[in-house]
Amino acid sequence: MLDLDKLRALAKETISRDDIKYLIGWRQGTYGFRTSPHFVGNLEDAEQLIFSPLCSSNLATYLTLAEKRPVPRGAQPDTRRVAIMVKGCDSRAVVQQLVEQGIKRESVYVIGCPCEGIIDRRKLEEKVPHTLERVEARWENGKIILDLPAGRAAFPRDEIVAGKCLTCRYPNPVIADVTVGEDVEVRGSAGFEDINWLEVKNAQERWAFWRDKVNSCIRCYSCRNVCPMCYCAECILDKLNPAWIQRSVNVSENTAFQLARAFHLAGRCIECGECERVCPVEIPLSHLNRKLVKEVSEQFAFTPGIDPEAKPLLAGYRPNDREAFIL
Amino acid sequence: MKLSKDKLADFLAAIPGKTVFGPQLSGETLRFTPVTRPGNLCPTVNNATVPPKSVVFPQTETMFRFEQGATDIRTAEPSGETVLFGVRPCDARAMSIVDNVFFWDVDDPYYLIRRTNSALVGLACLDPCVNCFCTSMGGGPASTEGLDILLTDLGESYLLEVLTGKGEMLCQSAEKLLSQASSADKEAAKMLQEKAAAQISRQIDPSGIPARLPALWESPIWEKISASCLGCGICTYLCPTCHCFDMQDETEGEESRRYRTWDSCMFSEYTLHASGHNPRPTRRERTRNRINHKFSYFVDKFKVMACVGCGRCINLCPVNIDILDILSQVGEQAL
Amino acid sequence: MSENFEPNVVAFLCNWCSYAGADLAGTSRIEYPPNLNVIRVMCSGRVNPMFVVNALQQGADGVLVSGCHPGDCHYMEGNFLARRRFALMRELLNFVGVDERRFNMSWVSASEGAKWKDVVTGVVNNLQEAGPFTEFPRKKIDW
């Protein structure tokens, strides 16, 4: 169990350092089961910091999302480090960003938070609808304890955690300058049961499945924006000349959009499941990513976001890569 | 008047020559789509994720078509009359707010046709969501603004209140299916509506907001609020009062079309100039614009706030940016 | 599918091997199905996987990407990089329900006119069986 006082003390100590610009963590949200990314710039902010099974956001996104304002003439750019709290999956995003040189190691200070699984708000709201009061949650002996308005409730972990947590093989941060709490047991399997059921269907059935899902896409781009690996200065989806993907919203363009998004994460997706969590129309986006994770692992024995010294998968090759599909 | 629930299918079928749209599952979420089997309608569970504005203001709408080498264009004219069934009072109110924009200095021809050809059959909201705050924005779970008919679910039947001439026309074609409502029915409906209004627990007094916003233009709150913003389009695309669109051309072989498609002020591209200059360069300015547009500019022009309190942006924001939280911050800031 | 269906195949051929191979097939008077729309690119590594998606959107029934044999790339490693990309793109397309016969990749050198004929014949025959691509071409959408 995590001691919040210790976490906050660590945060205060961290942001008091001269070489830290601010700390990115989580705070309780405005209602119910929500939490929100929290930017800690002073000691007061640190008091609101939390880490609980409700802390769903992958904060690594903010390392690359932060807007760089022009430095006034004569002033020195602020080169202080950004401190960031990461769960296991989030830490893989940091590593992958380092691999791709999206960020520099000396510009981040990583606070690792071993994680026993994050609550899927949709699953929880099915069991406990209409909760306005802020709810706190914690892990305890393999269960998730919630302080609901009606009283304390314990839920078996596997019933309410996100799908990504059921298959998670890296609950402990793979990179950290300092760790809060103790390492947790790895429970996820290396298998791909979550997508096997779809793979065994025939092509028509698979298309029927995806057509239905893709058809409901509203192109809000939240899946792209929330993704810690989507940090191109100009995204292919935004380009107009040439327009790789038209702005019109229909099955054709939506499919192209989702294929582009998934493919651009091939060998890069660190399975944080944020795309799926934020999708307002509940498209099972991580199925696409998991399919590629599976292929990358089986064909190239590669797992992204583990080794900061690794080379990006698609920027390299082996002469004996599998080529059974080539005529 | 009263409509028995088992006659709902017949009621919808009796509407001649009109396409009925209603909240139905599309993928995993509810949106307004043409009703083919009334059994598929889900009017009673949560409000549709995509608001019914998508029927009168489709996300992608062809404006005209043209061909290579030809000098004429073929204007696309929306045709056909529609009935929107099961619209929540908040969404109906939103449509009458959006009318202000599309019928402002010139009438938008596409919107005009779709809007005048549509009738709104509302369903009083008896089980408000956690984040509903319609009562604070001048509406309510049984508000009739913008609706042609209001239904109230009495369990076995709907109490049917005809509100406009359009609504009367709809009922005429299905007169035989309707029965007279007793005063007990009306009383029961009133009770249910009041109970629903009392259930709405999120409240705010927005009356001072429009006056405060201009003074808070450079306030540090915008930086704070927007810090966690991802810049996605959820809050605007799914807002029933957001109405911005972008126009694009698309070519396929020798055929081309110009269409318009929803746009969002939360995208950096929205204000990007051809020169590369962006007058709203960061999410701070974009967030500030979203709030100012809804609660300041719109009030200046049309004397009404462009927010109906449906709660969608709060429910679906990936990072819990809460419009009520923003408004209370705006309300509390020292000027 | 009926025998009459003539698939529309978009072929991305690398300048140095496959395009020359196809050229050789032509100059050697080797007959092969005329269903190809050839787009010459400098290297198979230049073919963005989104080209394939775009081709399918714009009415292709199938796509063929062809480059130099591994080790023969004019740019040393372009075809190796392409091979990795398309190994993944192919699986992704298949996963969303695009028939696997619609995406093909081959290595054809400048001297392999006969192989080129075999590749094209195989691809076209397969696509005749698979039928027209109806999943997500733009034209199917009413605009």
mmCIF file of N, CA, C and O in Angstrom, chain A residues 9-94:
data_model
loop_
_atom_site.group_PDB
_atom_site.id
_atom_site.type_symbol
_atom_site.label_atom_id
_atom_site.label_comp_id
_atom_site.label_asym_id
_atom_site.label_seq_id
_atom_site.Cartn_x
_atom_site.Cartn_y
_atom_site.Cartn_z
ATOM 1 N N ALA A 9 5.567 14.154 0.494
ATOM 2 C CA ALA A 9 6.845 14.641 1.007
ATOM 3 C C ALA A 9 7.918 14.551 -0.075
ATOM 4 O O ALA A 9 8.704 15.481 -0.286
ATOM 5 N N LEU A 10 7.895 13.428 -0.783
ATOM 6 C CA LEU A 10 8.856 13.249 -1.878
ATOM 7 C C LEU A 10 8.636 14.315 -2.949
ATOM 8 O O LEU A 10 9.594 14.893 -3.488
ATOM 9 N N ALA A 11 7.364 14.592 -3.246
ATOM 10 C CA ALA A 11 7.048 15.588 -4.268
ATOM 11 C C ALA A 11 7.563 16.962 -3.851
ATOM 12 O O ALA A 11 8.151 17.689 -4.654
ATOM 13 N N LYS A 12 7.348 17.285 -2.575
ATOM 14 C CA LYS A 12 7.796 18.595 -2.091
ATOM 15 C C LYS A 12 9.316 18.709 -2.199
ATOM 16 O O LYS A 12 9.846 19.731 -2.648
ATOM 17 N N GLU A 13 9.949 17.629 -1.800
ATOM 18 C CA GLU A 13 11.409 17.620 -1.860
ATOM 19 C C GLU A 13 11.867 17.763 -3.314
ATOM 20 O O GLU A 13 12.793 18.517 -3.625
ATOM 21 N N THR A 14 11.163 17.072 -4.206
ATOM 22 C CA THR A 14 11.548 17.103 -5.619
ATOM 23 C C THR A 14 11.390 18.494 -6.213
ATOM 24 O O THR A 14 12.308 19.002 -6.863
ATOM 25 N N ILE A 15 10.231 19.102 -5.991
ATOM 26 C CA ILE A 15 10.035 20.401 -6.645
ATOM 27 C C ILE A 15 10.839 21.502 -5.968
ATOM 28 O O ILE A 15 11.012 22.575 -6.541
ATOM 29 N N SER A 16 11.346 21.225 -4.773
ATOM 30 C CA SER A 16 12.206 22.224 -4.131
ATOM 31 C C SER A 16 13.597 22.245 -4.750
ATOM 32 O O SER A 16 14.368 23.174 -4.534
ATOM 33 N N ARG A 17 13.913 21.176 -5.483
ATOM 34 C CA ARG A 17 15.246 21.127 -6.091
ATOM 35 C C ARG A 17 15.388 22.199 -7.171
ATOM 36 O O ARG A 17 14.426 22.528 -7.863
ATOM 37 N N ASP A 18 16.592 22.691 -7.320
ATOM 38 C CA ASP A 18 16.827 23.758 -8.294
ATOM 39 C C ASP A 18 16.691 23.290 -9.733
ATOM 40 O O ASP A 18 16.414 24.079 -10.627
ATOM 41 N N ASP A 19 16.931 21.985 -9.934
ATOM 42 C CA ASP A 19 16.953 21.524 -11.322
ATOM 43 C C ASP A 19 15.609 20.958 -11.770
ATOM 44 O O ASP A 19 15.522 20.303 -12.795
ATOM 45 N N ILE A 20 14.546 21.171 -11.007
ATOM 46 C CA ILE A 20 13.232 20.657 -11.397
ATOM 47 C C ILE A 20 12.303 21.830 -11.730
ATOM 48 O O ILE A 20 12.137 22.757 -10.938
ATOM 49 N N LYS A 21 11.704 21.760 -12.908
ATOM 50 C CA LYS A 21 10.800 22.816 -13.353
ATOM 51 C C LYS A 21 9.440 22.641 -12.670
ATOM 52 O O LYS A 21 8.939 23.529 -12.020
ATOM 53 N N TYR A 22 8.833 21.505 -12.866
ATOM 54 C CA TYR A 22 7.572 21.175 -12.189
ATOM 55 C C TYR A 22 7.432 19.666 -12.169
ATOM 56 O O TYR A 22 8.227 18.952 -12.791
ATOM 57 N N LEU A 23 6.428 19.213 -11.447
ATOM 58 C CA LEU A 23 6.207 17.772 -11.342
ATOM 59 C C LEU A 23 4.824 17.458 -11.888
ATOM 60 O O LEU A 23 3.859 18.166 -11.603
ATOM 61 N N ILE A 24 4.742 16.415 -12.692
ATOM 62 C CA ILE A 24 3.432 16.015 -13.218
ATOM 63 C C ILE A 24 2.976 14.777 -12.456
ATOM 64 O O ILE A 24 3.683 13.767 -12.417
ATOM 65 N N GLY A 25 1.806 14.893 -11.841
ATOM 66 C CA GLY A 25 1.245 13.760 -11.108
ATOM 67 C C GLY A 25 -0.258 13.712 -11.308
ATOM 68 O O GLY A 25 -0.759 14.187 -12.326
ATOM 69 N N TRP A 26 -0.955 13.150 -10.342
ATOM 70 C CA TRP A 26 -2.420 13.091 -10.450
ATOM 71 C C TRP A 26 -3.047 13.725 -9.227
ATOM 72 O O TRP A 26 -2.457 13.757 -8.149
ATOM 73 N N ARG A 27 -4.256 14.219 -9.408
ATOM 74 C CA ARG A 27 -5.034 14.674 -8.252
ATOM 75 C C ARG A 27 -6.458 14.136 -8.401
ATOM 76 O O ARG A 27 -6.859 13.691 -9.476
ATOM 77 N N GLN A 28 -7.187 14.184 -7.284
ATOM 78 C CA GLN A 28 -8.577 13.763 -7.317
ATOM 79 C C GLN A 28 -9.326 14.655 -8.302
ATOM 80 O O GLN A 28 -9.058 15.848 -8.390
ATOM 81 N N GLY A 29 -10.298 14.072 -9.010
ATOM 82 C CA GLY A 29 -11.025 14.850 -10.007
ATOM 83 C C GLY A 29 -12.129 15.679 -9.382
ATOM 84 O O GLY A 29 -12.193 15.844 -8.168
ATOM 85 N N THR A 30 -13.008 16.190 -10.242
ATOM 86 C CA THR A 30 -14.041 17.092 -9.748
ATOM 87 C C THR A 30 -15.279 16.346 -9.258
ATOM 88 O O THR A 30 -16.145 16.931 -8.630
ATOM 89 N N TYR A 31 -15.401 15.071 -9.621
ATOM 90 C CA TYR A 31 -16.568 14.314 -9.156
ATOM 91 C C TYR A 31 -16.257 12.823 -9.271
ATOM 92 O O TYR A 31 -15.362 12.414 -10.010
ATOM 93 N N GLY A 32 -17.018 12.042 -8.560
ATOM 94 C CA GLY A 32 -17.031 10.582 -8.711
ATOM 95 C C GLY A 32 -15.670 9.933 -8.776
ATOM 96 O O GLY A 32 -14.814 10.148 -7.924
ATOM 97 N N PHE A 33 -15.483 9.151 -9.830
ATOM 98 C CA PHE A 33 -14.276 8.328 -9.942
ATOM 99 C C PHE A 33 -13.181 8.997 -10.767
ATOM 100 O O PHE A 33 -12.236 8.344 -11.190
ATOM 101 N N ARG A 34 -13.356 10.277 -11.034
ATOM 102 C CA ARG A 34 -12.392 10.915 -11.926
ATOM 103 C C ARG A 34 -11.128 11.343 -11.184
ATOM 104 O O ARG A 34 -11.172 11.707 -10.005
ATOM 105 N N THR A 35 -10.029 11.289 -11.926
ATOM 106 C CA THR A 35 -8.806 11.927 -11.468
ATOM 107 C C THR A 35 -8.338 12.793 -12.620
ATOM 108 O O THR A 35 -8.800 12.635 -13.743
ATOM 109 N N SER A 36 -7.429 13.687 -12.314
ATOM 110 C CA SER A 36 -6.989 14.604 -13.347
ATOM 111 C C SER A 36 -5.475 14.727 -13.275
ATOM 112 O O SER A 36 -4.895 14.638 -12.194
ATOM 113 N N PRO A 37 -4.824 14.925 -14.400
ATOM 114 C CA PRO A 37 -3.387 15.210 -14.353
ATOM 115 C C PRO A 37 -3.167 16.468 -13.513
ATOM 116 O O PRO A 37 -3.967 17.401 -13.567
ATOM 117 N N HIS A 38 -2.099 16.461 -12.753
ATOM 118 C CA HIS A 38 -1.887 17.555 -11.819
ATOM 119 C C HIS A 38 -0.472 18.080 -11.999
ATOM 120 O O HIS A 38 0.489 17.321 -11.935
ATOM 121 N N PHE A 39 -0.364 19.364 -12.247
ATOM 122 C CA PHE A 39 0.950 19.966 -12.462
ATOM 123 C C PHE A 39 1.375 20.652 -11.175
ATOM 124 O O PHE A 39 0.783 21.644 -10.773
ATOM 125 N N VAL A 40 2.368 20.083 -10.526
ATOM 126 C CA VAL A 40 2.800 20.578 -9.220
ATOM 127 C C VAL A 40 3.941 21.568 -9.415
ATOM 128 O O VAL A 40 5.029 21.193 -9.855
ATOM 129 N N GLY A 41 3.644 22.825 -9.105
ATOM 130 C CA GLY A 41 4.673 23.846 -9.266
ATOM 131 C C GLY A 41 5.139 24.414 -7.941
ATOM 132 O O GLY A 41 6.166 25.075 -7.862
ATOM 133 N N ASN A 42 4.356 24.176 -6.879
ATOM 134 C CA ASN A 42 4.745 24.696 -5.570
ATOM 135 C C ASN A 42 4.341 23.718 -4.470
ATOM 136 O O ASN A 42 3.670 22.717 -4.721
ATOM 137 N N LEU A 43 4.722 24.021 -3.263
ATOM 138 C CA LEU A 43 4.502 23.101 -2.150
ATOM 139 C C LEU A 43 3.011 22.885 -1.886
ATOM 140 O O LEU A 43 2.579 21.800 -1.503
ATOM 141 N N GLU A 44 2.245 23.922 -2.132
ATOM 142 C CA GLU A 44 0.801 23.826 -1.883
ATOM 143 C C GLU A 44 0.159 22.789 -2.818
ATOM 144 O O GLU A 44 -0.660 21.971 -2.410
ATOM 145 N N ASP A 45 0.541 22.875 -4.101
ATOM 146 C CA ASP A 45 0.005 21.927 -5.086
ATOM 147 C C ASP A 45 0.307 20.491 -4.675
ATOM 148 O O ASP A 45 -0.478 19.580 -4.934
ATOM 149 N N ALA A 46 1.463 20.299 -4.055
ATOM 150 C CA ALA A 46 1.898 18.950 -3.731
ATOM 151 C C ALA A 46 0.940 18.270 -2.759
ATOM 152 O O ALA A 46 0.839 17.045 -2.720
ATOM 153 N N GLU A 47 0.204 19.070 -1.979
ATOM 154 C CA GLU A 47 -0.735 18.497 -1.018
ATOM 155 C C GLU A 47 -1.888 17.758 -1.689
ATOM 156 O O GLU A 47 -2.557 16.949 -1.067
ATOM 157 N N GLN A 48 -2.152 18.093 -2.942
ATOM 158 C CA GLN A 48 -3.284 17.443 -3.619
ATOM 159 C C GLN A 48 -2.882 16.185 -4.384
ATOM 160 O O GLN A 48 -3.721 15.508 -4.968
ATOM 161 N N LEU A 49 -1.584 15.924 -4.373
ATOM 162 C CA LEU A 49 -1.089 14.809 -5.175
ATOM 163 C C LEU A 49 -1.627 13.474 -4.657
ATOM 164 O O LEU A 49 -1.688 13.251 -3.457
ATOM 165 N N ILE A 50 -2.022 12.602 -5.578
ATOM 166 C CA ILE A 50 -2.457 11.266 -5.158
ATOM 167 C C ILE A 50 -1.858 10.226 -6.092
ATOM 168 O O ILE A 50 -1.362 10.546 -7.177
ATOM 169 N N PHE A 51 -1.877 8.992 -5.649
ATOM 170 C CA PHE A 51 -1.674 7.872 -6.575
ATOM 171 C C PHE A 51 -2.593 6.765 -6.110
ATOM 172 O O PHE A 51 -2.517 6.308 -4.979
ATOM 173 N N SER A 52 -3.509 6.374 -6.987
ATOM 174 C CA SER A 52 -4.509 5.386 -6.601
ATOM 175 C C SER A 52 -4.943 4.606 -7.834
ATOM 176 O O SER A 52 -4.556 4.957 -8.962
ATOM 177 N N PRO A 53 -5.756 3.572 -7.646
ATOM 178 C CA PRO A 53 -6.219 2.818 -8.822
ATOM 179 C C PRO A 53 -7.068 3.649 -9.770
ATOM 180 O O PRO A 53 -7.468 3.164 -10.814
ATOM 181 N N LEU A 54 -7.360 4.885 -9.417
ATOM 182 C CA LEU A 54 -8.150 5.725 -10.311
ATOM 183 C C LEU A 54 -7.274 6.589 -11.216
ATOM 184 O O LEU A 54 -7.770 7.301 -12.077
ATOM 185 N N CYS A 55 -5.954 6.527 -11.010
ATOM 186 C CA CYS A 55 -5.056 7.409 -11.769
ATOM 187 C C CYS A 55 -4.801 6.843 -13.162
ATOM 188 O O CYS A 55 -3.762 6.240 -13.427
ATOM 189 N N SER A 56 -5.753 7.052 -14.046
ATOM 190 C CA SER A 56 -5.687 6.388 -15.343
ATOM 191 C C SER A 56 -4.764 7.074 -16.344
ATOM 192 O O SER A 56 -4.135 6.406 -17.151
ATOM 193 N N SER A 57 -4.674 8.397 -16.308
ATOM 194 C CA SER A 57 -3.921 9.092 -17.359
ATOM 195 C C SER A 57 -2.468 8.641 -17.432
ATOM 196 O O SER A 57 -1.817 8.452 -16.413
ATOM 197 N N ASN A 58 -2.002 8.510 -18.657
ATOM 198 C CA ASN A 58 -0.585 8.270 -18.884
ATOM 199 C C ASN A 58 0.079 9.638 -19.032
ATOM 200 O O ASN A 58 -0.068 10.304 -20.051
ATOM 201 N N LEU A 59 0.806 10.036 -18.007
ATOM 202 C CA LEU A 59 1.310 11.405 -17.973
ATOM 203 C C LEU A 59 2.477 11.631 -18.926
ATOM 204 O O LEU A 59 2.836 12.775 -19.202
ATOM 205 N N ALA A 60 3.054 10.544 -19.431
ATOM 206 C CA ALA A 60 4.188 10.696 -20.349
ATOM 207 C C ALA A 60 3.793 11.532 -21.561
ATOM 208 O O ALA A 60 4.639 12.168 -22.197
ATOM 209 N N THR A 61 2.487 11.542 -21.872
ATOM 210 C CA THR A 61 2.000 12.370 -22.974
ATOM 211 C C THR A 61 2.417 13.828 -22.798
ATOM 212 O O THR A 61 2.748 14.510 -23.759
ATOM 213 N N TYR A 62 2.393 14.287 -21.553
ATOM 214 C CA TYR A 62 2.641 15.707 -21.315
ATOM 215 C C TYR A 62 4.111 16.090 -21.489
ATOM 216 O O TYR A 62 4.422 17.269 -21.569
ATOM 217 N N LEU A 63 4.992 15.084 -21.550
ATOM 218 C CA LEU A 63 6.402 15.416 -21.779
ATOM 219 C C LEU A 63 6.571 16.014 -23.169
ATOM 220 O O LEU A 63 7.360 16.925 -23.389
ATOM 221 N N THR A 64 5.819 15.479 -24.118
ATOM 222 C CA THR A 64 5.955 15.974 -25.486
ATOM 223 C C THR A 64 4.844 16.948 -25.857
ATOM 224 O O THR A 64 4.952 17.677 -26.831
ATOM 225 N N LEU A 65 3.757 16.940 -25.075
ATOM 226 C CA LEU A 65 2.624 17.813 -25.396
ATOM 227 C C LEU A 65 2.868 19.246 -24.916
ATOM 228 O O LEU A 65 2.287 20.192 -25.438
ATOM 229 N N ALA A 66 3.728 19.371 -23.907
ATOM 230 C CA ALA A 66 3.965 20.696 -23.334
ATOM 231 C C ALA A 66 4.382 21.664 -24.432
ATOM 232 O O ALA A 66 5.274 21.374 -25.231
ATOM 233 N N GLU A 67 3.707 22.817 -24.464
ATOM 234 C CA GLU A 67 3.987 23.773 -25.533
ATOM 235 C C GLU A 67 5.208 24.612 -25.199
ATOM 236 O O GLU A 67 5.359 25.085 -24.074
ATOM 237 N N LYS A 68 6.044 24.750 -26.184
ATOM 238 C CA LYS A 68 7.239 25.558 -25.958
ATOM 239 C C LYS A 68 6.969 26.973 -26.444
ATOM 240 O O LYS A 68 6.832 27.216 -27.631
ATOM 241 N N ARG A 69 6.887 27.881 -25.494
ATOM 242 C CA ARG A 69 6.691 29.269 -25.873
ATOM 243 C C ARG A 69 8.039 29.862 -26.272
ATOM 244 O O ARG A 69 9.075 29.423 -25.778
ATOM 245 N N PRO A 70 8.001 30.825 -27.153
ATOM 246 C CA PRO A 70 9.276 31.422 -27.578
ATOM 247 C C PRO A 70 10.013 32.038 -26.391
ATOM 248 O O PRO A 70 9.389 32.630 -25.507
ATOM 249 N N VAL A 71 11.315 31.877 -26.371
ATOM 250 C CA VAL A 71 12.122 32.449 -25.288
ATOM 251 C C VAL A 71 12.343 33.927 -25.618
ATOM 252 O O VAL A 71 12.771 34.259 -26.722
ATOM 253 N N PRO A 72 12.036 34.810 -24.669
ATOM 254 C CA PRO A 72 12.229 36.233 -24.944
ATOM 255 C C PRO A 72 13.692 36.527 -25.278
ATOM 256 O O PRO A 72 14.596 35.848 -24.778
ATOM 257 N N ARG A 73 13.892 37.534 -26.104
ATOM 258 C CA ARG A 73 15.246 37.878 -26.522
ATOM 259 C C ARG A 73 16.111 38.162 -25.301
ATOM 260 O O ARG A 73 15.667 38.864 -24.388
ATOM 261 N N GLY A 74 17.288 37.600 -25.284
ATOM 262 C CA GLY A 74 18.205 37.856 -24.182
ATOM 263 C C GLY A 74 18.035 36.894 -23.016
ATOM 264 O O GLY A 74 18.914 36.764 -22.188
ATOM 265 N N ALA A 75 16.875 36.210 -22.959
ATOM 266 C CA ALA A 75 16.657 35.295 -21.836
ATOM 267 C C ALA A 75 17.223 33.917 -22.164
ATOM 268 O O ALA A 75 17.378 33.561 -23.326
ATOM 269 N N GLN A 76 17.535 33.174 -21.136
ATOM 270 C CA GLN A 76 18.038 31.814 -21.332
ATOM 271 C C GLN A 76 16.858 30.843 -21.329
ATOM 272 O O GLN A 76 15.935 31.006 -20.542
ATOM 273 N N PRO A 77 16.858 29.850 -22.196
ATOM 274 C CA PRO A 77 15.774 28.857 -22.140
ATOM 275 C C PRO A 77 15.827 28.070 -20.825
ATOM 276 O O PRO A 77 16.906 27.855 -20.271
ATOM 277 N N ASP A 78 14.655 27.698 -20.355
ATOM 278 C CA ASP A 78 14.556 26.944 -19.106
ATOM 279 C C ASP A 78 14.893 25.479 -19.395
ATOM 280 O O ASP A 78 14.139 24.772 -20.053
ATOM 281 N N THR A 79 16.047 25.062 -18.919
ATOM 282 C CA THR A 79 16.459 23.692 -19.229
ATOM 283 C C THR A 79 16.284 22.758 -18.033
ATOM 284 O O THR A 79 16.805 21.658 -18.024
ATOM 285 N N ARG A 80 15.535 23.224 -17.036
ATOM 286 C CA ARG A 80 15.354 22.370 -15.863
ATOM 287 C C ARG A 80 14.560 21.120 -16.223
ATOM 288 O O ARG A 80 13.834 21.084 -17.215
ATOM 289 N N ARG A 81 14.686 20.104 -15.388
ATOM 290 C CA ARG A 81 14.027 18.836 -15.692
ATOM 291 C C ARG A 81 12.558 18.877 -15.290
ATOM 292 O O ARG A 81 12.152 19.617 -14.420
ATOM 293 N N VAL A 82 11.789 18.041 -15.956
ATOM 294 C CA VAL A 82 10.392 17.858 -15.589
ATOM 295 C C VAL A 82 10.315 16.555 -14.806
ATOM 296 O O VAL A 82 10.770 15.513 -15.281
ATOM 297 N N ALA A 83 9.756 16.630 -13.605
ATOM 298 C CA ALA A 83 9.568 15.402 -12.835
ATOM 299 C C ALA A 83 8.230 14.807 -13.217
ATOM 300 O O ALA A 83 7.251 15.534 -13.397
ATOM 301 N N ILE A 84 8.199 13.494 -13.384
ATOM 302 C CA ILE A 84 6.965 12.878 -13.838
ATOM 303 C C ILE A 84 6.719 11.578 -13.089
ATOM 304 O O ILE A 84 7.638 10.791 -12.874
ATOM 305 N N MET A 85 5.472 11.407 -12.651
ATOM 306 C CA MET A 85 5.104 10.153 -11.996
ATOM 307 C C MET A 85 4.641 9.169 -13.055
ATOM 308 O O MET A 85 3.832 9.508 -13.913
ATOM 309 N N VAL A 86 5.185 7.957 -12.988
ATOM 310 C CA VAL A 86 4.826 6.971 -14.011
ATOM 311 C C VAL A 86 4.431 5.644 -13.381
ATOM 312 O O VAL A 86 5.029 5.192 -12.418
ATOM 313 N N LYS A 87 3.402 5.042 -13.967
ATOM 314 C CA LYS A 87 3.074 3.654 -13.661
ATOM 315 C C LYS A 87 3.966 2.794 -14.560
ATOM 316 O O LYS A 87 4.742 3.317 -15.364
ATOM 317 N N GLY A 88 3.806 1.490 -14.479
ATOM 318 C CA GLY A 88 4.627 0.611 -15.313
ATOM 319 C C GLY A 88 4.502 0.927 -16.786
ATOM 320 O O GLY A 88 5.494 1.147 -17.495
ATOM 321 N N CYS A 89 3.245 1.001 -17.265
ATOM 322 C CA CYS A 89 3.036 1.236 -18.694
ATOM 323 C C CYS A 89 3.540 2.617 -19.099
ATOM 324 O O CYS A 89 4.145 2.788 -20.158
ATOM 325 N N ASP A 90 3.290 3.595 -18.232
ATOM 326 C CA ASP A 90 3.730 4.958 -18.551
ATOM 327 C C ASP A 90 5.254 5.023 -18.678
ATOM 328 O O ASP A 90 5.794 5.759 -19.511
ATOM 329 N N SER A 91 5.927 4.220 -17.816
ATOM 330 C CA SER A 91 7.394 4.271 -17.847
ATOM 331 C C SER A 91 7.902 3.747 -19.188
ATOM 332 O O SER A 91 8.917 4.207 -19.702
ATOM 333 N N ARG A 92 7.170 2.784 -19.760
ATOM 334 C CA ARG A 92 7.581 2.285 -21.083
ATOM 335 C C ARG A 92 7.463 3.400 -22.122
ATOM 336 O O ARG A 92 8.251 3.453 -23.072
ATOM 337 N N ALA A 93 6.462 4.252 -21.948
ATOM 338 C CA ALA A 93 6.320 5.374 -22.891
ATOM 339 C C ALA A 93 7.535 6.293 -22.788
ATOM 340 O O ALA A 93 8.053 6.769 -23.799
ATOM 341 N N VAL A 94 7.981 6.530 -21.556
ATOM 342 C CA VAL A 94 9.153 7.389 -21.371
ATOM 343 C C VAL A 94 10.363 6.754 -22.061
ATOM 344 O O VAL A 94 11.111 7.424 -22.791
#
